[in-house]
Coordinates of N, CA and C and ligand atoms in Angstrom, one line a residue:
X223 N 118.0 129.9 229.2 CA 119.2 129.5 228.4 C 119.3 130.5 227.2
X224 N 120.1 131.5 227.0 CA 120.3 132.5 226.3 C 121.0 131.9 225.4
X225 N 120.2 132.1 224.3 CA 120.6 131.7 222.6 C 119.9 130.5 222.1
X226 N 119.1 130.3 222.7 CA 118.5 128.9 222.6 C 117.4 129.1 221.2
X227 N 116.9 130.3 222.0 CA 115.6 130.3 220.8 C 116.2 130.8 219.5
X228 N 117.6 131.6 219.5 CA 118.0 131.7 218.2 C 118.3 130.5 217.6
X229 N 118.7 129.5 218.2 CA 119.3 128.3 217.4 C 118.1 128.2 216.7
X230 N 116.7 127.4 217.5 CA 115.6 127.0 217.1 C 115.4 127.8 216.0
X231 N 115.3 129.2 216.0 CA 114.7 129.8 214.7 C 115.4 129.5 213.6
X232 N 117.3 129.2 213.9 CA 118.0 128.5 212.8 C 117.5 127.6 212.1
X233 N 117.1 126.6 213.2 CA 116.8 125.3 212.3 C 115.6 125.2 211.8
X234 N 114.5 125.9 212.3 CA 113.8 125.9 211.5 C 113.9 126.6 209.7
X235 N 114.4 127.9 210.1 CA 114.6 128.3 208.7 C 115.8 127.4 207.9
X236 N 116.6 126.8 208.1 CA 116.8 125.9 207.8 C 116.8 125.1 206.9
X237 N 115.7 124.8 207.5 CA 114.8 123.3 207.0 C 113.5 124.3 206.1
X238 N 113.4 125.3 206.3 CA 112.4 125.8 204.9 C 113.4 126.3 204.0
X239 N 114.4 127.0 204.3 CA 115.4 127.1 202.7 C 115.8 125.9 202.2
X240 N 116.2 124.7 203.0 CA 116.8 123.5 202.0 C 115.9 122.5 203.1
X241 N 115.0 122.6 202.6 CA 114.1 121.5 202.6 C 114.5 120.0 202.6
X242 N 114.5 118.9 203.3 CA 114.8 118.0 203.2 C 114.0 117.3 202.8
X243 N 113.7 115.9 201.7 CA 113.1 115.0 201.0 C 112.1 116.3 200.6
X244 N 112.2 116.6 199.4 CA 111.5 117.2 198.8 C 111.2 116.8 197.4
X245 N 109.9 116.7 197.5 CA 110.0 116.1 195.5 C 108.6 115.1 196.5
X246 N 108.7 114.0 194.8 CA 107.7 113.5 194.3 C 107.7 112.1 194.4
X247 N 107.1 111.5 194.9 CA 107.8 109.3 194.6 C 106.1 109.4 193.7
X248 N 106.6 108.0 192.7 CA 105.7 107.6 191.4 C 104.0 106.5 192.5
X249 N 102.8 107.2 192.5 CA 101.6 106.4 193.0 C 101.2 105.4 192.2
X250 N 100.7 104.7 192.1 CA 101.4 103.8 193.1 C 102.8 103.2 192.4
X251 N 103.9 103.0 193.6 CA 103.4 101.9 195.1 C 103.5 102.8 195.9
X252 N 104.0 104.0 195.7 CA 104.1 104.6 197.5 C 102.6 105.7 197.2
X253 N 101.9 106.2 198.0 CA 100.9 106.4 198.9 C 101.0 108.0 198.9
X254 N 100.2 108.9 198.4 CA 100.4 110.5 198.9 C 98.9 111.0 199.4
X255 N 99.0 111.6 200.3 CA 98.2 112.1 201.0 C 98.3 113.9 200.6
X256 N 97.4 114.8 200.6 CA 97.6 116.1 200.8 C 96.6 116.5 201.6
X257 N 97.5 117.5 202.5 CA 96.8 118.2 204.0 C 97.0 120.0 202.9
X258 N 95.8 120.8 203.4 CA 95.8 121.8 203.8 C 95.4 122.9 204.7
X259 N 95.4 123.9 204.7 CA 95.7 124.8 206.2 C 95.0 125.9 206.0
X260 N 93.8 126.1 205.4 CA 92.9 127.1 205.0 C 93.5 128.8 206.1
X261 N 93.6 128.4 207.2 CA 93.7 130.0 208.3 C 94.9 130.1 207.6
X262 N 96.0 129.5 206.9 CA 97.2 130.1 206.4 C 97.5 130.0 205.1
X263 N 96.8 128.7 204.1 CA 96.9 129.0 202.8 C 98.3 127.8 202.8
X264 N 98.5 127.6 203.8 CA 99.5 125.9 204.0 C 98.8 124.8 203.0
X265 N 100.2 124.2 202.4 CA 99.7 123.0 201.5 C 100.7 122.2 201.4
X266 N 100.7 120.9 201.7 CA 101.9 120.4 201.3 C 101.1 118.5 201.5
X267 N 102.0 118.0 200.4 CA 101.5 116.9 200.0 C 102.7 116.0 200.5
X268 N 102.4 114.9 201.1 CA 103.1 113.7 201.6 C 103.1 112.3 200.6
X269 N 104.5 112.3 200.7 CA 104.3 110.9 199.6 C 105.1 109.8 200.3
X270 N 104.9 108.6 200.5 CA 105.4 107.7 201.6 C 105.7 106.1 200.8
X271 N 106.2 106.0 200.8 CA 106.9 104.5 200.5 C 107.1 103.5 201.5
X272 N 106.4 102.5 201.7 CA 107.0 101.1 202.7 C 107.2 99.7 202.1
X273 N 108.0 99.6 202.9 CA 108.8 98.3 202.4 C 108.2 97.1 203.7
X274 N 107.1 96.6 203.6 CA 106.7 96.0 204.9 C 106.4 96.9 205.9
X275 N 107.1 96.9 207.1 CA 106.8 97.9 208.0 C 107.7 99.1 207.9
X276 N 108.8 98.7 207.0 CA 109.4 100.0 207.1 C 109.7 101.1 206.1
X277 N 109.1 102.6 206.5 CA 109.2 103.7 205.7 C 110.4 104.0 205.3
X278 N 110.4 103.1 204.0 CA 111.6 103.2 202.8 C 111.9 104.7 202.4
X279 N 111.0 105.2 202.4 CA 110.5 106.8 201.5 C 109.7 107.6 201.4
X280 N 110.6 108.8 202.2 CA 109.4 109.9 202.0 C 109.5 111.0 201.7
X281 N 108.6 111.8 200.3 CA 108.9 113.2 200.2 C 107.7 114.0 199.9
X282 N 108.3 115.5 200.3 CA 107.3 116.3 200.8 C 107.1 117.7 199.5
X283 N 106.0 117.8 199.4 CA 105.6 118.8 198.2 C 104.8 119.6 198.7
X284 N 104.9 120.9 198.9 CA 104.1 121.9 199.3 C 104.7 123.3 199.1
X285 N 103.8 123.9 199.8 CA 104.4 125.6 199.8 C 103.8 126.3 201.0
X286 N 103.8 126.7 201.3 CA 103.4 127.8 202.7 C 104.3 128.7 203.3
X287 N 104.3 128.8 204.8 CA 104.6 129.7 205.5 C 106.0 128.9 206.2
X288 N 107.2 129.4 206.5 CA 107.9 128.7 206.6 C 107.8 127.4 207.9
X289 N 107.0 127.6 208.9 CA 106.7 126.9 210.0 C 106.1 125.9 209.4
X290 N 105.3 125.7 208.8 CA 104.4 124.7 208.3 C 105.6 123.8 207.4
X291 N 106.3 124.4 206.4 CA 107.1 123.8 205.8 C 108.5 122.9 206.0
X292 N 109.1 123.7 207.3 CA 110.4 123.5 207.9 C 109.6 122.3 208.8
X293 N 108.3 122.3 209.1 CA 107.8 120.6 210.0 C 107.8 119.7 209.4
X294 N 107.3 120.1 208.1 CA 107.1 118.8 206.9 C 108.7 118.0 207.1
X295 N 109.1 119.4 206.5 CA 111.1 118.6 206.2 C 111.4 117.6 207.7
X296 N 111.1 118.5 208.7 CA 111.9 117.8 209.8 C 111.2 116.6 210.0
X297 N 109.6 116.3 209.9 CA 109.0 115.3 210.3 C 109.7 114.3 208.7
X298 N 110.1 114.1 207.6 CA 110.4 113.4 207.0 C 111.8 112.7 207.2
X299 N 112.8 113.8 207.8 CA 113.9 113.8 207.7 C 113.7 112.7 209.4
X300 N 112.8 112.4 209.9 CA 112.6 112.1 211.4 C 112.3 110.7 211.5
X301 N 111.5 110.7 210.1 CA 110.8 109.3 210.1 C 110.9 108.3 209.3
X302 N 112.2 108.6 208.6 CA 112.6 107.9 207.5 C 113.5 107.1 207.9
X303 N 113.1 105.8 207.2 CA 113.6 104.4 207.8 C 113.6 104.2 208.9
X304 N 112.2 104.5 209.6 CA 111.9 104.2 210.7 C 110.6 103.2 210.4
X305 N 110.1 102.5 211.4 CA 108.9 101.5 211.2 C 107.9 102.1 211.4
X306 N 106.8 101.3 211.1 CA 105.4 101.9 211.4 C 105.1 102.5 212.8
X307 N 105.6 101.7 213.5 CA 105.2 102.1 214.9 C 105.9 102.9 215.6
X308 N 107.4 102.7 215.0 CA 108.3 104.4 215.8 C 107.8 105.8 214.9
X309 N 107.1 105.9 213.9 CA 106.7 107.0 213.3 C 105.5 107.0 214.0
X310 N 104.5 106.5 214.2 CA 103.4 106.5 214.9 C 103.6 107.2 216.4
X311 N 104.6 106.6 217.0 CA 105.1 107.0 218.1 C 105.4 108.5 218.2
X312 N 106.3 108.4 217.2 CA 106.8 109.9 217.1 C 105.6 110.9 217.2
X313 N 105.0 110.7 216.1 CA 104.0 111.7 215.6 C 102.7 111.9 217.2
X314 N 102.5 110.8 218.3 CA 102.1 111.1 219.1 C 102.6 112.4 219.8
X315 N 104.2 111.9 220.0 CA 105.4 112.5 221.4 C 104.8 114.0 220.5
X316 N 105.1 114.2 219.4 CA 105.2 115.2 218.5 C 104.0 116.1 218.9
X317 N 102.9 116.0 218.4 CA 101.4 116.4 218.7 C 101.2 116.6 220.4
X318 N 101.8 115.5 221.5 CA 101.9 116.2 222.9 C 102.7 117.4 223.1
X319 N 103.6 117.1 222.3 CA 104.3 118.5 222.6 C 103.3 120.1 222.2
X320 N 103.1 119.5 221.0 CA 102.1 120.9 220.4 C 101.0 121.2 220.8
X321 N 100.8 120.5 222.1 CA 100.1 120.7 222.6 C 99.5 120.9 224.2
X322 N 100.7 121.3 224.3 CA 101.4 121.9 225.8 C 100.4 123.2 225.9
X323 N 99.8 123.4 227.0 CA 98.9 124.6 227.2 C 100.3 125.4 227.7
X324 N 99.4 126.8 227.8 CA 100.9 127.9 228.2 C 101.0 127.7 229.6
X325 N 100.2 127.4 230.6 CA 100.0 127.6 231.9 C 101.0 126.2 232.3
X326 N 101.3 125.1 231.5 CA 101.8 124.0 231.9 C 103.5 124.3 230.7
X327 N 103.5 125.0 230.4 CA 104.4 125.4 229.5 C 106.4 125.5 230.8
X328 N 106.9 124.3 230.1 CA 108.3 124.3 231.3 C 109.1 123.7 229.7
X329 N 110.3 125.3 229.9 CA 110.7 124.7 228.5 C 111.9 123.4 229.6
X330 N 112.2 123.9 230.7 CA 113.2 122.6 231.0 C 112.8 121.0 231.1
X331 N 111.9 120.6 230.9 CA 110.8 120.0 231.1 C 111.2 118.8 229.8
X332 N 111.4 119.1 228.5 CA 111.6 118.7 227.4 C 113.5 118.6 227.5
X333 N 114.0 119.4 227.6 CA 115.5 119.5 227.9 C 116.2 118.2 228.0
X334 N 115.1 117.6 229.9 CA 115.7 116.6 230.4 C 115.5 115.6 229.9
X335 N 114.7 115.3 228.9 CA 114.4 114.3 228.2 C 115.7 113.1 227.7
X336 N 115.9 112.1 228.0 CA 116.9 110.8 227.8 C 117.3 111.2 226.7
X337 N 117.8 110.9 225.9 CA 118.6 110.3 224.6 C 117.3 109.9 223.7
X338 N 116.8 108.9 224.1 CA 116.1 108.0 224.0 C 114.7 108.8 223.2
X339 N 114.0 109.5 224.3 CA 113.4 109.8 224.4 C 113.2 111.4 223.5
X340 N 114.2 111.7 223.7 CA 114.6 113.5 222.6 C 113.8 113.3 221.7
X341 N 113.4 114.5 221.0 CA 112.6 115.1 219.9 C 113.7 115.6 219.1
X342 N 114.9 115.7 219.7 CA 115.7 116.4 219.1 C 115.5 117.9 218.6
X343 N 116.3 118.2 217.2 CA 115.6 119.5 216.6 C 114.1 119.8 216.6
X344 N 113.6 118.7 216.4 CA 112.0 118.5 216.6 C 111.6 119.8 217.8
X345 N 112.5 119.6 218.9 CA 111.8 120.7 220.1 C 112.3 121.8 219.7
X346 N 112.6 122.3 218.5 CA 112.8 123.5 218.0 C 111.0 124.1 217.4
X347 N 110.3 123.5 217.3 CA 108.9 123.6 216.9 C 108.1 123.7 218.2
X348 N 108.9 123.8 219.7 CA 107.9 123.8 220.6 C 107.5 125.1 220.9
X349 N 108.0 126.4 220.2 CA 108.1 127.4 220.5 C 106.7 128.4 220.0
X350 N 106.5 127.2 219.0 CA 105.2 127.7 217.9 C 103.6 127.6 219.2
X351 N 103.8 126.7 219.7 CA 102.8 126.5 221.0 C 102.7 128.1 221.8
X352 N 103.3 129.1 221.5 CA 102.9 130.4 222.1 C 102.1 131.0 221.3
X353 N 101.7 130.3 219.7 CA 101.3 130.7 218.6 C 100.3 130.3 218.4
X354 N 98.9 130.1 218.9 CA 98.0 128.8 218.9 C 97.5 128.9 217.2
X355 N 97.5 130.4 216.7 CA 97.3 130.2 215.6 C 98.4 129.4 214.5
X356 N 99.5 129.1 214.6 CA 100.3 129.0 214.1 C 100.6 127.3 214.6
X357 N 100.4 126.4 215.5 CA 100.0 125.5 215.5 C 99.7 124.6 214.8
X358 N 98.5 124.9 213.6 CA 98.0 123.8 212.5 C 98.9 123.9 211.3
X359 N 99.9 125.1 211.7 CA 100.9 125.4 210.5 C 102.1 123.9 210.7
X360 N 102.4 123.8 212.3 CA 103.6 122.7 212.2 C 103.0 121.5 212.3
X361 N 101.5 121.3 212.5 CA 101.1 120.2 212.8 C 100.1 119.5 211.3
X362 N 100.7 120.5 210.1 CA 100.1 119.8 208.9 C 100.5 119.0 208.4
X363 N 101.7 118.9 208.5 CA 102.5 117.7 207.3 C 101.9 116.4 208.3
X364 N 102.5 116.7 209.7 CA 102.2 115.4 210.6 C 101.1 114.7 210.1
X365 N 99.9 115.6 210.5 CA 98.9 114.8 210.5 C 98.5 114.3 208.8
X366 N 99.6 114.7 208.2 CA 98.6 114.4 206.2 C 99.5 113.2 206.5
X367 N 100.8 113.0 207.0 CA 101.5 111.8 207.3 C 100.6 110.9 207.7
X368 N 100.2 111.2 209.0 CA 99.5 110.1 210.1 C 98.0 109.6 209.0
X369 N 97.9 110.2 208.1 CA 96.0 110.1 207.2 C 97.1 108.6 206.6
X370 N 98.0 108.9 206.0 CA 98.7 107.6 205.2 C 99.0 106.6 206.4
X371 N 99.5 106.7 207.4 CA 100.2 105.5 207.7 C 99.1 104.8 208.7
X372 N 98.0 105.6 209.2 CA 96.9 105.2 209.4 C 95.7 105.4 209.1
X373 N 95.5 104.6 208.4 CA 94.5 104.6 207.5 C 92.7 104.3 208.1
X374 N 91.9 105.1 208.1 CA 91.0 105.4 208.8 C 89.8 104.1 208.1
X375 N 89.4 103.3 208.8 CA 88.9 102.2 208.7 C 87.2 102.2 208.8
Ligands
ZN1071 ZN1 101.3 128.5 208.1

């Protein structure tokens, strides 16, 4: 599909020039976590707000490489005002994807995915999976997310 991968690079850069939920919520009551990314020098702090089960608010504070940063935005802009368990969800579907070996790698594969089921812009980040270095770049905000909303017992 010719032009596809330019979109994806669109929206990534995107989402690192205008950042979505960016900034700071007051701890407490909402919750910040910070992930960093030592092989890139990635840093970005997660701050999360719930209201019961559901993620009232979230914003993202960091700096890095644009990959790392344009995931933060997309994963906030993804999971907001969503419940516990569709963020949870997500951030699985998310991490399977990033973790597509190359030999099993079918970009149509993702395409046919339901409505339902879509990643949406999200599968604009599947492309980083040719990057294994570049991997812990999209998968940092995720997982500083996932340290807050599951909290390791
Ligand atoms: Zn990076």
């Amino acid at each position: 599909m010719p032009g596809l991968e330019d979109l994806y690079k669109e929206i990534i850069l995107d989402h690192y020039k205008n950042p979505r939920n960016q900034g700071e919520l007051s701890v407490p009551p909402a919750i910040m976590e910070e992930g960093f990314n030592p092989l890139c020098g990635d840093e970005v702090k997660v701050y999360v707000l719930t209201d019961g089960d559901l993620i009232k608010d979230i914003r993202i504070d960091g700096q890095g490489c644009s990959i790392s940063q344009a995931s933060a935005s997309m994963m906030a802009e993804s999971v907001l005002d969503k419940t516990l368990e569709e963020a949870k969800n997500l951030i699985e579907r998310f991490k399977e994807m990033m973790s597509v070996h190359e030999s099993n790698m079918d970009s149509e594969e993702l395409s046919e995915d339901n409505d339902e089921n879509s990643l949406g812009d999200l599968q604009a980040l599947k492309g980083v999976v040719k990057y294994p270095v570049r991997i812990k770049c999209a998968t940092l905000g995720w997982n500083t997310f996932d340290q807050i909303i599951t909290p390791e017992e």
